[in-house]
Amino acid sequence: MLTIPLPFFAGLVFVLTLHGSLRGVDLPGTRKIFNAFLVLYAAQCIGIGLRFGYGVDSLVPLLPVTASAMPPLSYLAFRNLTASTIRMPWVHVLPPLAVALAVAFVRPLVDLLLLLTFVGYAIALFRITRAGSHEVMAEAALQRMQPAFRAARLTAALMLFFALSDGALAIYAENYGNADVPLAVSLMNLAAIAAVLAYYLRPQVPQPAPRPATGGAPAACPEDVAVLTRVSAALETLFADENLSLARLSRKAGLPAREVSAAINRSTGLNVSQFVNNRRVAEACRLLDETTKSATTILFEVGFSTKSNFNREFRRVTGKNPRQWKARDTGTSGAQAEGVDLVAQRQQVGNVQQA
């Protein structure tokens, strides 16, 4: 009877998790690297399953080389989301090349090279995620920033886990033989599956918005006023795009992504997603007031992709849900009367300029 080795399932779980987390990443180059990484990872898991599940020993020389190619690919893919230039990308060909040479000529070095490759790239991935999702994942759609950020950290954690566990397994096999290796590989994959599912399925706690430095009105400076003015002008033509990213907004405004994110945080006490969603909610309020369109129709028109996110952001900005907004006393309408004086980006800029 044909059985499915555990590495097959582990690879499928991880690939599906990453694929789901990286929707909304539209850069052609980045998508190709991600796809190459996911295909290679799945192939690696299949190879390990064939090796230890069915004794296909002919794959033994190939598996270390394909394994050494995955950390560079994952790093390049996530690094591209930072909207900053990667210097000397050819350097990332060296790890798989070194492992291939070691497989051919110096077999004792293979395990050490794999350990260094996985640990090194895991640390590099952790380092690029230190700044937070809104600065690191600038090329991802705003609504996909946090999932992409989580995927980067999950990938780094798994690389570190497999590096250390494979190193321990190699030492064990050297001293006690290979009899228990299949069981150890199964336990490793069970641990990886549990980690992926726990990390991916745990509730995502929304990141709190940074507060203005004074705790009250935004601490304005001429540079931030100029940035907000340009960003708000650019946003007028982009806010309804559900795949809008910080990088695209910044390019439209002609400013660096990091500068845009920092100016919005300092001057409004909002993160980039909230700043953009304020503009979307402002348009949704206008459409609810001036048209007979349903809230469901409007949420897609203004750039939201899910009803839950629309309702959550609408209530955050207005203090009401769309039905309550529609049924309110029109005699008290008006942005300031309804507590949405920060809904429209033009109003935000005006508040900052007056501060």
Coordinates of C-alpha atoms in Angstrom, one line a residue:
M1 CA 0.0 0.0 0.0
L2 CA 1.4 3.4 -1.0
T3 CA 2.0 5.7 2.0
I4 CA 2.7 9.4 2.0
P5 CA 5.9 10.3 4.0
L6 CA 5.5 13.1 6.5
P7 CA 7.8 15.5 4.7
F8 CA 5.4 15.6 1.8
F9 CA 2.7 16.9 4.2
A10 CA 5.1 19.3 5.9
G11 CA 6.1 20.8 2.6
L12 CA 2.5 21.2 1.5
V13 CA 1.5 23.0 4.8
F14 CA 4.4 25.4 4.6
V15 CA 3.9 26.2 0.8
L16 CA 0.2 26.8 1.2
T17 CA 0.8 29.0 4.3
L18 CA 3.3 31.2 2.4
H19 CA 1.2 31.3 -0.7
G20 CA -1.8 32.5 1.3
S21 CA 0.4 35.1 3.2
L22 CA 1.9 36.6 0.1
R23 CA -1.2 37.4 -1.9
G24 CA -1.1 41.0 -3.0
V25 CA 2.6 40.9 -3.8
D26 CA 2.4 42.0 -7.4
L27 CA 6.1 42.7 -8.3
P28 CA 6.8 40.4 -11.2
G29 CA 10.5 39.8 -10.1
T30 CA 9.5 39.2 -6.5
R31 CA 6.7 36.8 -7.5
K32 CA 9.0 34.8 -9.6
I33 CA 11.5 34.4 -6.8
F34 CA 8.7 33.4 -4.4
N35 CA 7.4 30.9 -6.8
A36 CA 10.8 29.4 -7.4
F37 CA 11.4 29.2 -3.6
L38 CA 8.0 27.5 -3.0
V39 CA 8.5 25.0 -5.9
L40 CA 12.0 24.2 -4.6
Y41 CA 10.8 23.8 -1.1
A42 CA 8.0 21.5 -2.1
A43 CA 10.5 19.5 -4.3
Q44 CA 12.9 19.3 -1.4
C45 CA 10.3 17.9 0.9
I46 CA 9.3 15.3 -1.8
G47 CA 13.0 14.4 -2.2
I48 CA 13.4 13.9 1.6
G49 CA 10.2 11.8 1.6
L50 CA 11.4 9.6 -1.2
R51 CA 14.9 9.3 0.4
F52 CA 13.7 8.3 3.9
G53 CA 10.3 6.9 3.1
Y54 CA 11.1 4.8 0.1
G55 CA 14.9 4.5 0.2
V56 CA 15.6 6.4 -3.0
D57 CA 19.4 6.9 -2.3
S58 CA 20.1 8.3 -5.7
L59 CA 18.8 11.7 -4.4
V60 CA 21.4 11.9 -1.7
P61 CA 23.9 14.0 -3.7
L62 CA 21.2 16.4 -4.9
L63 CA 19.4 17.1 -1.7
P64 CA 22.1 19.2 0.0
V65 CA 22.5 21.4 -3.1
T66 CA 18.8 22.1 -3.4
A67 CA 18.5 22.7 0.3
S68 CA 21.3 25.3 0.2
A69 CA 19.5 27.2 -2.6
M70 CA 16.3 27.8 -0.5
P71 CA 17.7 30.3 2.1
P72 CA 19.1 32.7 -0.6
L73 CA 15.9 32.5 -2.6
S74 CA 13.7 33.2 0.5
Y75 CA 15.9 36.1 1.5
L76 CA 15.9 37.7 -1.9
A77 CA 12.1 37.3 -2.2
F78 CA 11.4 39.0 1.1
R79 CA 14.2 41.5 0.6
N80 CA 12.6 42.7 -2.6
L81 CA 9.6 43.7 -0.6
T82 CA 11.6 46.4 1.2
A83 CA 11.6 48.6 -1.9
S84 CA 15.3 49.1 -1.6
T85 CA 18.0 48.0 -4.0
I86 CA 19.8 44.7 -3.4
R87 CA 23.5 45.2 -3.9
M88 CA 25.5 42.4 -5.5
P89 CA 22.7 39.8 -5.9
W90 CA 25.2 37.4 -7.5
V91 CA 26.7 36.8 -4.1
H92 CA 23.7 34.7 -3.2
V93 CA 24.7 32.1 -5.8
L94 CA 27.8 31.3 -3.8
P95 CA 26.2 29.1 -1.0
P96 CA 24.6 26.5 -3.4
L97 CA 27.8 26.6 -5.5
A98 CA 30.0 26.0 -2.4
V99 CA 27.7 23.1 -1.3
A100 CA 27.8 21.5 -4.8
L101 CA 31.6 21.6 -4.8
A102 CA 31.7 20.1 -1.3
V103 CA 29.3 17.3 -2.4
A104 CA 31.6 16.6 -5.3
F105 CA 35.0 16.9 -3.6
V106 CA 34.9 17.4 0.2
R107 CA 31.9 15.6 1.6
P108 CA 32.7 16.3 5.3
L109 CA 32.2 20.0 4.7
V110 CA 28.6 19.7 3.4
D111 CA 26.9 19.7 6.8
L112 CA 28.9 22.6 8.1
L113 CA 28.2 24.6 5.0
L114 CA 24.5 23.9 5.2
L115 CA 24.4 24.9 8.9
L116 CA 26.2 28.2 8.2
T117 CA 23.9 28.9 5.2
F118 CA 20.7 28.3 7.0
V119 CA 21.7 30.1 10.2
G120 CA 23.2 33.1 8.3
Y121 CA 20.1 33.7 6.2
A122 CA 17.8 33.2 9.1
I123 CA 19.6 35.9 11.0
A124 CA 19.5 38.1 7.8
L125 CA 15.8 37.7 7.5
F126 CA 15.2 38.5 11.2
R127 CA 17.3 41.6 10.8
I128 CA 15.2 43.0 7.9
T129 CA 12.0 42.5 9.9
R130 CA 13.2 44.5 12.9
A131 CA 11.8 47.8 11.6
G132 CA 8.2 46.6 11.5
S133 CA 5.8 45.6 8.7
H134 CA 5.0 49.1 7.4
E135 CA 8.6 49.9 6.6
V136 CA 9.8 46.4 5.7
M137 CA 7.0 45.2 3.5
A138 CA 6.6 48.4 1.5
E139 CA 5.9 46.6 -1.8
A140 CA 3.1 44.4 -0.4
A141 CA -0.5 45.6 -0.6
L142 CA -1.3 47.5 2.6
Q143 CA -3.8 44.9 3.7
R144 CA -1.2 42.1 3.1
M145 CA 1.7 43.8 4.9
Q146 CA 1.2 42.1 8.2
P147 CA 0.7 38.6 6.7
A148 CA 3.8 39.0 4.5
F149 CA 5.7 40.3 7.6
R150 CA 4.6 37.2 9.6
A151 CA 5.6 34.9 6.7
A152 CA 9.1 36.4 6.6
R153 CA 9.6 35.8 10.4
L154 CA 8.1 32.3 10.1
T155 CA 10.5 31.4 7.2
A156 CA 13.4 32.7 9.3
A157 CA 12.3 30.7 12.3
L158 CA 11.9 27.5 10.3
M159 CA 15.3 28.0 8.7
L160 CA 16.9 28.3 12.1
F161 CA 15.0 25.3 13.4
F162 CA 16.0 23.1 10.5
A163 CA 19.6 24.2 10.7
L164 CA 20.0 23.4 14.3
S165 CA 18.0 20.2 14.2
D166 CA 19.8 18.9 11.0
G167 CA 23.1 19.7 12.7
A168 CA 22.1 17.8 15.8
L169 CA 20.9 14.9 13.6
A170 CA 24.2 14.8 11.7
I171 CA 26.1 14.6 15.0
Y172 CA 23.8 11.9 16.2
A173 CA 24.2 9.8 13.0
E174 CA 27.9 10.2 13.1
N175 CA 28.1 8.7 16.6
Y176 CA 25.2 6.3 16.8
G177 CA 24.4 5.4 13.2
N178 CA 21.4 6.0 10.9
A179 CA 18.9 3.6 12.3
D180 CA 16.9 6.3 14.1
V181 CA 17.3 9.0 11.4
P182 CA 13.8 8.4 9.8
L183 CA 12.1 8.7 13.1
A184 CA 14.0 11.9 13.9
V185 CA 13.1 13.4 10.5
S186 CA 9.4 12.6 11.2
L187 CA 9.6 14.3 14.6
M188 CA 11.3 17.3 13.0
N189 CA 8.6 17.6 10.4
L190 CA 5.8 17.2 13.0
A191 CA 7.4 20.0 15.0
A192 CA 7.6 22.2 11.9
I193 CA 3.9 21.5 11.0
A194 CA 2.8 22.4 14.5
A195 CA 4.8 25.6 14.5
V196 CA 3.5 26.7 11.1
L197 CA -0.1 26.0 12.0
A198 CA 0.2 27.6 15.4
Y199 CA 1.9 30.7 14.0
Y200 CA -0.5 31.0 11.1
L201 CA -3.8 30.3 12.8
R202 CA -3.2 32.3 16.0
P203 CA -5.3 35.5 16.0
Q204 CA -3.6 38.5 14.5
V205 CA -3.6 41.4 17.0
P206 CA -3.8 44.7 15.1
Q207 CA -0.8 46.8 15.5
P208 CA -1.5 49.9 17.6
A209 CA -1.2 53.2 15.9
P210 CA 1.8 55.2 16.9
R211 CA 0.7 58.2 19.0
P212 CA 1.8 61.8 18.3
A213 CA 4.8 62.9 20.3
T214 CA 2.8 65.4 22.4
G215 CA -0.1 63.0 23.2
G216 CA -2.5 65.6 21.8
A217 CA -2.2 67.6 18.6
P218 CA 0.4 66.3 16.1
A219 CA 3.8 67.8 16.5
A220 CA 4.1 69.5 13.1
C221 CA 7.2 70.4 11.3
P222 CA 7.5 72.0 7.8
E223 CA 9.1 68.8 6.4
D224 CA 6.2 66.6 7.6
V225 CA 3.6 69.2 6.3
A226 CA 5.2 69.1 2.9
V227 CA 5.3 65.3 2.9
L228 CA 1.6 65.0 3.9
T229 CA 0.6 67.4 1.3
R230 CA 2.3 65.5 -1.5
V231 CA 1.1 62.1 -0.2
S232 CA -2.5 63.3 0.2
A233 CA -2.4 64.6 -3.4
A234 CA -1.1 61.2 -4.6
L235 CA -3.6 59.3 -2.6
E236 CA -6.6 61.0 -4.3
T237 CA -5.9 58.9 -7.5
L238 CA -4.9 55.7 -5.7
F239 CA -7.0 55.1 -2.6
A240 CA -9.6 53.0 -4.3
D241 CA -7.0 50.4 -5.4
E242 CA -7.3 47.5 -3.0
N243 CA -3.7 46.4 -3.9
L244 CA -2.2 49.8 -3.1
S245 CA 1.2 49.5 -1.4
L246 CA 3.3 52.0 0.6
A247 CA 5.9 51.7 -2.1
R248 CA 3.5 52.6 -4.9
L249 CA 2.0 55.5 -2.9
S250 CA 5.5 56.8 -2.2
R251 CA 6.6 56.6 -5.8
K252 CA 3.5 58.5 -6.9
A253 CA 4.3 61.2 -4.3
G254 CA 8.0 61.1 -5.4
L255 CA 9.3 60.4 -1.9
P256 CA 11.1 57.5 -0.1
A257 CA 8.8 55.0 1.5
R258 CA 10.5 55.3 4.9
E259 CA 10.0 59.1 4.8
V260 CA 6.3 58.8 4.0
S261 CA 5.7 56.2 6.8
A262 CA 7.6 58.3 9.4
A263 CA 5.9 61.6 8.5
I264 CA 2.4 60.0 8.7
N265 CA 3.2 58.4 12.0
R266 CA 4.6 61.6 13.6
S267 CA 2.0 64.0 12.3
T268 CA -1.2 62.1 12.5
G269 CA -0.6 59.3 15.1
L270 CA -1.7 56.8 12.4
N271 CA 0.1 54.1 10.6
V272 CA 0.1 54.1 6.8
S273 CA -2.8 51.6 6.5
Q274 CA -5.0 53.7 8.8
F275 CA -4.1 56.9 7.0
V276 CA -5.2 55.4 3.7
N277 CA -8.3 53.8 5.2
N278 CA -9.3 57.1 6.6
R279 CA -9.5 58.4 3.0
R280 CA -11.4 55.3 1.9
V281 CA -13.9 55.7 4.8
A282 CA -14.4 59.4 3.9
E283 CA -15.4 58.3 0.4
A284 CA -17.6 55.6 1.7
C285 CA -19.4 58.2 3.9
R286 CA -19.9 60.4 0.9
L287 CA -21.3 57.6 -1.2
L288 CA -23.6 56.5 1.6
D289 CA -24.9 60.1 1.9
E290 CA -25.3 60.8 -1.8
T291 CA -26.2 57.5 -3.4
T292 CA -28.5 54.6 -2.9
K293 CA -25.7 52.0 -3.2
S294 CA -25.4 49.3 -0.6
A295 CA -22.5 49.2 1.9
T296 CA -21.3 46.0 0.3
T297 CA -21.1 47.7 -3.1
I298 CA -19.4 50.7 -1.7
L299 CA -16.7 48.9 0.3
F300 CA -15.3 47.4 -2.9
E301 CA -15.5 50.7 -4.7
V302 CA -13.5 52.6 -2.1
G303 CA -10.7 50.0 -1.9
F304 CA -11.6 47.5 0.8
S305 CA -11.5 43.8 0.0
T306 CA -13.4 42.3 2.9
K307 CA -16.6 43.3 4.7
S308 CA -15.0 42.7 8.2
N309 CA -12.1 45.0 7.5
F310 CA -14.4 47.7 6.1
N311 CA -16.7 47.5 9.1
R312 CA -13.8 47.6 11.6
E313 CA -12.2 50.6 9.9
F314 CA -15.5 52.4 9.4
R315 CA -16.3 52.1 13.1
R316 CA -12.8 53.2 14.1
V317 CA -13.1 56.4 12.1
T318 CA -16.7 57.3 12.6
G319 CA -17.7 55.5 15.8
K320 CA -20.6 54.0 13.9
N321 CA -21.2 51.1 11.5
P322 CA -22.4 51.9 8.0
R323 CA -26.1 51.2 8.8
Q324 CA -25.9 53.5 11.8
W325 CA -24.2 56.2 9.7
K326 CA -26.9 55.9 7.0
A327 CA -29.7 56.2 9.6
R328 CA -28.2 59.1 11.6
D329 CA -29.8 62.5 12.1
T330 CA -28.8 64.4 9.0
G331 CA -29.2 67.6 10.8
T332 CA -26.0 66.8 12.8
S333 CA -24.1 65.6 9.8
G334 CA -20.6 66.9 9.0
A335 CA -17.2 65.5 9.6
Q336 CA -16.4 67.3 12.8
A337 CA -19.9 66.8 14.3
E338 CA -19.6 63.0 13.6
G339 CA -16.1 62.8 15.1
V340 CA -14.4 62.1 11.8
D341 CA -12.4 65.2 11.5
L342 CA -9.4 63.1 10.5
V343 CA -11.3 61.2 7.8
A344 CA -10.3 63.3 4.8
Q345 CA -6.6 63.6 4.2
R346 CA -7.0 67.2 3.3
Q347 CA -8.4 67.9 6.7
Q348 CA -5.4 66.1 8.3
V349 CA -2.9 68.2 6.4
G350 CA -4.8 71.3 7.4
N351 CA -4.8 70.3 11.1
V352 CA -1.0 69.7 10.9
Q353 CA -0.4 73.0 9.2
Q354 CA -2.3 74.9 11.9
A355 CA -0.4 73.1 14.7

